[in-house]
Coordinates of C-alpha atoms in Angstrom, one line a residue:
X15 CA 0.0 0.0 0.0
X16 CA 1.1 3.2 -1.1
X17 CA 1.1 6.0 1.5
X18 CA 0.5 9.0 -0.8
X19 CA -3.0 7.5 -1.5
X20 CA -3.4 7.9 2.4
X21 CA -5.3 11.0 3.6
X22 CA -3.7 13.5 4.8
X23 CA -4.8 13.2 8.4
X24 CA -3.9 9.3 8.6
X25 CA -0.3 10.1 7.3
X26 CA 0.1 12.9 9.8
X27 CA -0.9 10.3 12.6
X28 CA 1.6 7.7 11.4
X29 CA 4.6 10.4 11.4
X30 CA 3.9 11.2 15.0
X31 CA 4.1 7.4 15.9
X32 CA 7.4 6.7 14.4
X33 CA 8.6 10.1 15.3
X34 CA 11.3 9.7 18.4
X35 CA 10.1 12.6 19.9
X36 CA 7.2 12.5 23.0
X37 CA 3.6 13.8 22.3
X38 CA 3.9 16.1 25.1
X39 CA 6.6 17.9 23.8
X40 CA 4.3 19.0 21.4
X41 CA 1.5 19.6 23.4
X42 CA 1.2 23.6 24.8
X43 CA 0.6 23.4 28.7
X44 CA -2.4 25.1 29.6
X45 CA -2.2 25.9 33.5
X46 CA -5.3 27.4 35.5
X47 CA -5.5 30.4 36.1
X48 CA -7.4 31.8 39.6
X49 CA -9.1 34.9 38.9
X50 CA -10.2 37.5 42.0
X51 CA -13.9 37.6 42.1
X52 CA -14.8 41.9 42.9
X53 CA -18.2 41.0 43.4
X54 CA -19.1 41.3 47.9
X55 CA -21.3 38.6 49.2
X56 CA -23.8 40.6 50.5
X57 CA -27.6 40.8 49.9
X58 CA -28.2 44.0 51.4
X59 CA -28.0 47.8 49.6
X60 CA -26.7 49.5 52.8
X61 CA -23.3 50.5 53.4
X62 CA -22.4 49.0 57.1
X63 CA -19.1 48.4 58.7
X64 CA -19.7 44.7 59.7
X65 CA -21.7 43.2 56.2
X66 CA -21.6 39.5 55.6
X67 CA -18.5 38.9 53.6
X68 CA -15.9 41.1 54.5
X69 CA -13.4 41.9 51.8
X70 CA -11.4 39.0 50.2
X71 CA -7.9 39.0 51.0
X72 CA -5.8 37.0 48.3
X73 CA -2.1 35.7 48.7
X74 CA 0.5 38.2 49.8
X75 CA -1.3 40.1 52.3
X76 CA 0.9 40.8 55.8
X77 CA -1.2 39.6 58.9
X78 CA -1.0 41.8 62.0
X79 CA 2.4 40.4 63.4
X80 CA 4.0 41.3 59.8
X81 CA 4.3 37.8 58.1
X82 CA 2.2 36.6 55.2
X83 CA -1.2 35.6 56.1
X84 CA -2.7 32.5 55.0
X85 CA -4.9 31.9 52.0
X86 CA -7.8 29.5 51.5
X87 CA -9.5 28.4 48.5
X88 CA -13.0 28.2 50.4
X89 CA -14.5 31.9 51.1
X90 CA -16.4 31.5 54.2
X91 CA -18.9 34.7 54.9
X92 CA -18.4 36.7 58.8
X93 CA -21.6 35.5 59.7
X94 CA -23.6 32.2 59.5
X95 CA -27.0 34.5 58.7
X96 CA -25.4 35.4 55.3
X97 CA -27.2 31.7 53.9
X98 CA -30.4 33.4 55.2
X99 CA -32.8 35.7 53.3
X100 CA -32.6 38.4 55.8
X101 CA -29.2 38.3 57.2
X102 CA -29.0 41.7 59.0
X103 CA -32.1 41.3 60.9
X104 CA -31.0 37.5 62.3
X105 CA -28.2 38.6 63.1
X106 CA -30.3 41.6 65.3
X107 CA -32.4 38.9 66.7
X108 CA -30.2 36.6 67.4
X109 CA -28.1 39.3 69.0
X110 CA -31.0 40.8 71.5
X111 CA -32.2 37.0 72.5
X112 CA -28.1 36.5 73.6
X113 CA -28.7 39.1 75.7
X114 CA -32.2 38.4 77.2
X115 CA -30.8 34.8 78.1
X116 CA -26.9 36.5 79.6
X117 CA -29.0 38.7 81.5
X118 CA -32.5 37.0 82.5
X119 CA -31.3 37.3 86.3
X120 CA -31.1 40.5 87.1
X121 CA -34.0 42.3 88.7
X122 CA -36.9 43.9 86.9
X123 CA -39.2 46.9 87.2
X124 CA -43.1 46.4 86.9
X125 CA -44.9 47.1 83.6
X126 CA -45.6 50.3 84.5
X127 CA -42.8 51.9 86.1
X128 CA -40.2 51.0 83.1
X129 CA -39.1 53.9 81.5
X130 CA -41.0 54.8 78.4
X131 CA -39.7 55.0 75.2
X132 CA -40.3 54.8 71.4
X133 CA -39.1 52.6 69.3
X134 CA -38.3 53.0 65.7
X135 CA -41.3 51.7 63.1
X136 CA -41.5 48.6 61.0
X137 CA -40.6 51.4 57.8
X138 CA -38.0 53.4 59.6
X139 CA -36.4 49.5 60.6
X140 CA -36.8 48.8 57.2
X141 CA -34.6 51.9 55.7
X142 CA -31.9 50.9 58.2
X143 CA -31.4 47.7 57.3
X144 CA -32.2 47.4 54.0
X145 CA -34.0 44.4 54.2
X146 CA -37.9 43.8 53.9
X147 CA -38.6 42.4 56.9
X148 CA -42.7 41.4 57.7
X149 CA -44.5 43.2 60.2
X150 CA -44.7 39.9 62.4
X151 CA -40.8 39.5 62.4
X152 CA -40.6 43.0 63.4
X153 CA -42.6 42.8 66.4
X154 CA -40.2 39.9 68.4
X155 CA -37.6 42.1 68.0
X156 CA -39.6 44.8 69.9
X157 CA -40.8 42.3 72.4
X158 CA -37.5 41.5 73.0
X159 CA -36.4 45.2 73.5
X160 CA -39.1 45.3 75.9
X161 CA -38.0 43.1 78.3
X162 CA -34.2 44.4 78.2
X163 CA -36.0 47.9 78.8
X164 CA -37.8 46.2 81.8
X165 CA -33.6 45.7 83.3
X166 CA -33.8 48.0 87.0
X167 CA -32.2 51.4 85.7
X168 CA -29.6 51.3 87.5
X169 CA -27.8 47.6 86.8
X170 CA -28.7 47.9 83.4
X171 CA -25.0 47.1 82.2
X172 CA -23.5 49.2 78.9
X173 CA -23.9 46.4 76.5
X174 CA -27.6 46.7 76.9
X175 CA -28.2 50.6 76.9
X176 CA -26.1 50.6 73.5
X177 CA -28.1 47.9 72.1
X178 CA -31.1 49.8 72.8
X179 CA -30.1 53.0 71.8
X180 CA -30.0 51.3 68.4
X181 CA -33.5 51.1 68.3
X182 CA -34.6 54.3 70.2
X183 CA -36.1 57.1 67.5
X184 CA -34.1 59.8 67.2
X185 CA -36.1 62.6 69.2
X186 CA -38.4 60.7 72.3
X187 CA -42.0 62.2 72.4
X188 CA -42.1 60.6 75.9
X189 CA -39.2 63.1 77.0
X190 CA -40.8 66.4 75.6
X191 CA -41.6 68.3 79.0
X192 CA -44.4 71.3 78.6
X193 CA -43.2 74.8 78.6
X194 CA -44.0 76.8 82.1
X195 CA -45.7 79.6 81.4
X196 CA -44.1 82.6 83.5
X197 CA -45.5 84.8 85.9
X198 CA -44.5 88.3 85.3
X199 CA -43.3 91.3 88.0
X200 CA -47.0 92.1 88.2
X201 CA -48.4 89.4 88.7
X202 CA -49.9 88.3 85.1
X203 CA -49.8 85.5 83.0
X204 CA -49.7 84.8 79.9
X205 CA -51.9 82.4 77.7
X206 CA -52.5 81.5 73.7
X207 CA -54.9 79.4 71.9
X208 CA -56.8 78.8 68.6
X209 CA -59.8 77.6 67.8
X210 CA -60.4 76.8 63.9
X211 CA -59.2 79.9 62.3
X212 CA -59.7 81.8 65.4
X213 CA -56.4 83.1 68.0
X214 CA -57.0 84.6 71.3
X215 CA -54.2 85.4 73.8
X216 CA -55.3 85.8 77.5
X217 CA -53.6 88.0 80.8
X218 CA -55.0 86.6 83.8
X219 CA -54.3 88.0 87.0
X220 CA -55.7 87.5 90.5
X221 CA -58.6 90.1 91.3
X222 CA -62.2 90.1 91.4
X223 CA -63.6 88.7 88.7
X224 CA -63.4 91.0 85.5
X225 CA -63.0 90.2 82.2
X226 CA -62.3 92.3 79.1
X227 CA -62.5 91.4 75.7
X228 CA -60.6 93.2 73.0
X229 CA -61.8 96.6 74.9
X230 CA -65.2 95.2 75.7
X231 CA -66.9 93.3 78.6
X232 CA -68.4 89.9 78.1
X233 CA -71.9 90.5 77.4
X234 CA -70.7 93.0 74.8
X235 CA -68.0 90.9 73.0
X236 CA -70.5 87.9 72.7
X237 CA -74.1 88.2 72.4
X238 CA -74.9 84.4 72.8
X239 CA -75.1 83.0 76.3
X240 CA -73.1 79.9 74.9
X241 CA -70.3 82.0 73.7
X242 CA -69.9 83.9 77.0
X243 CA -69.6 80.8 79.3
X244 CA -67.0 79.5 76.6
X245 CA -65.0 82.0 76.8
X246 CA -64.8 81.9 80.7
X247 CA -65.2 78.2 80.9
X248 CA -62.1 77.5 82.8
X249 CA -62.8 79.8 85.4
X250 CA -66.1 78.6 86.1
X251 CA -65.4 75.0 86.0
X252 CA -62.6 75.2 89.0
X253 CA -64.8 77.8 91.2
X254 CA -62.4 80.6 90.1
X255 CA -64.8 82.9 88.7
X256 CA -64.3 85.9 91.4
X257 CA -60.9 85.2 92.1
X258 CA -58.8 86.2 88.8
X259 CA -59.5 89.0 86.2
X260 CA -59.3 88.4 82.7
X261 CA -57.7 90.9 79.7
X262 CA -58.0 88.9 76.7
X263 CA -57.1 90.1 72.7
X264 CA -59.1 87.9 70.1
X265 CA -58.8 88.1 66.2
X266 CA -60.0 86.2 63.2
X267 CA -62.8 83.6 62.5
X268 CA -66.3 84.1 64.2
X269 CA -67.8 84.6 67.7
X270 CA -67.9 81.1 67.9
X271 CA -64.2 80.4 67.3
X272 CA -63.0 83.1 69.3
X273 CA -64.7 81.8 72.6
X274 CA -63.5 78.4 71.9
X275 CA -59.7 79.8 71.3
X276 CA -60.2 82.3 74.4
X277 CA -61.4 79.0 76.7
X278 CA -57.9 77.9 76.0
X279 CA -56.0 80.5 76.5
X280 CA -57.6 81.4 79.8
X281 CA -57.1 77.9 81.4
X282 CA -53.3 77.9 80.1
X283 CA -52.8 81.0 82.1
X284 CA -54.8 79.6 85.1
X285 CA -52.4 76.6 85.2
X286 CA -49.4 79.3 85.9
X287 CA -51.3 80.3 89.0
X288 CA -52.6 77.2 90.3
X289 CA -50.8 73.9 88.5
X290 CA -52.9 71.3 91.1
X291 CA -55.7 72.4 88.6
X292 CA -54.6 70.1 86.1
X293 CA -56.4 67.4 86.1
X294 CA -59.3 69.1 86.4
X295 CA -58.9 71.6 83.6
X296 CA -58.4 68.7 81.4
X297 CA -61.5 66.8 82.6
X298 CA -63.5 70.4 81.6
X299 CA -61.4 70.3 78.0
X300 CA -59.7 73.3 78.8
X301 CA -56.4 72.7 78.0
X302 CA -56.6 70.4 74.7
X303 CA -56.3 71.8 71.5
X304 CA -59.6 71.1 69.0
X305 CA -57.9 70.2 66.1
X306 CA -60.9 69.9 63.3
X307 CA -61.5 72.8 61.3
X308 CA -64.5 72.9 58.4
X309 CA -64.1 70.9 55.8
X310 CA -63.2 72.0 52.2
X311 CA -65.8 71.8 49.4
X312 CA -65.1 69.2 46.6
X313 CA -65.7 69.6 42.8
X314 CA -69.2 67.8 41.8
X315 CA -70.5 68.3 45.3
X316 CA -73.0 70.6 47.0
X317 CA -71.1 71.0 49.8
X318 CA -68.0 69.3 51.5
X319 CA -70.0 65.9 51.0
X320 CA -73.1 66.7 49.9
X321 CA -74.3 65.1 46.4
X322 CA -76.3 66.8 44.1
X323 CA -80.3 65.5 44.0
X324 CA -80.5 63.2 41.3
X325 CA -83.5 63.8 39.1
X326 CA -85.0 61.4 37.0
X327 CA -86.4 63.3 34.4

């Protein structure tokens, strides 16, 4: 058999097996090459200190006592949560029920003498850790912060105030103390309120029982019998009636408004005289603020909710 009617492929393969030389000689090495991944193993968008992954540290890196830190193949995450769907807020719970169980025996206050606080919302929890976390996993974590909170104030140890303070709203509506009203060199005090679109601001001073009303007395300021009690309500419901005189300023809205808005301001500057009348100023409604105000006409409508009267033909 002749070997130029071979094809050309089967005469190259019976070179290479009478050729002295080995096949891998021929053969290019191909050696594998590790590539740095850039990508963090994180599932969360916020920027924290402590995230799952920290930063992957290849060969060639100095430790701390300034030799060459060891490299391994297998990446394994700071935190066992990262195989989780929510690993930041695990790690939260699993981090306040460590503490319940280090510090279960230390003495408690009652329900009711624990110091209040607020505690961030499910959204505001939701912005800080980036995570969508349900309404119902939300609420353990605040159970939980109430019964560190329930810790006597004074062996509360640090750990625990910082962990709360994590969760404590920024400004605490609990803390927000009422302003004292002064009592000036003469005697007077000083008191505002508003009643819809209505402002009245009140002087009250110890006297005899007279009240003036923008330069008038009180049967000439209101002519309604309803409006005048108003507008000395606070003085009548304490028995005060002929014991302080009132100089009062009103402006804006109607007769109505401006004895609501002046029964306010009168019992605000009652309180700076006599603050044991608290309670019952508040019983009267003397010292809350009416918030509703008339309410705006819509287009289609009569009124503010009134429909139009349908008519069949």
């Amino acid at each position: 058999m002749k070997v130029a009617w071979l094809p050309a492929g089967l005469r190259e393969g019976f070179r290479t097996a009478y050729s002295p030389r080995t096949i891998s000689s021929n053969l290019p090495i191909r050696r594998a090459i590790f590539k740095a991944s850039t990508k963090q193993f994180t599932t969360s968008t916020r920027a924290q200190g402590g995230i799952a992954a920290p930063e992957i540290k290849f060969g060639g890196d100095l430790g701390p006592d300034g030799e060459e830190a060891p490299f391994y193949a297998r990446l394994v995450p700071e935190s066992p949560s990262y195989f989780t769907a929510q690993p930041i807020f695990i790690d939260d719970l699993l981090t306040l029920q460590c503490l319940v169980r280090r510090y279960s025996a230390l003495p408690t206050v009652k329900a009711g003498e624990a110091p209040r606080v607020a505690w961030r919302s499910l959204v505001e929890y939701r912005n800080m850790v980036g995570e969508s976390v349900k309404a119902s996993k939300y609420h353990k974590i605040v159970e939980l912060l109430h019964r560190l909170n329930s810790i006597h104030p004074s062996l509360m140890p640090q750990d625990v105030r910082a962990a709360l303070n994590e969760y404590k709203k920024d400004i605490n509506p609990y803390r927000n103390d009422t302003k004292v009203i002064p009592i000036d060199n003469l005697g007077r005090a000083l008191g505002a309120g508003k009643r819809k679109s209505s402002t009245a601001r009140a002087w009250v001073v110890e006297g005899t029982g007279e009240v003036l009303i923008n330069g008038k007395t009180l049967a000439e300021a209101f002519g309604r019998i309803h409006d005048r009690e108003s507008a000395i309500w606070a003085l009548k419901a304490t028995d005060r009636v002929d014991k302080y005189n009132v100089w009062a300023l009103v402006s804006g809205g109607g007769t109505t408004g401006q004895a609501e808005a002046l029964t306010l301001a009168v019992g605000k500057a009652l309180l700076a005289h006599e603050p044991g009348l608290k309670p019952a100023l508040r019983r009267a409604g003397c010292v809350t603020r009416d918030p509703r105000r008339v309410e705006r006409k819509k287009p289609g409508r009569v009124k503010a909710r009134k429909m139009p009267t349908w008519v069949k033909r």
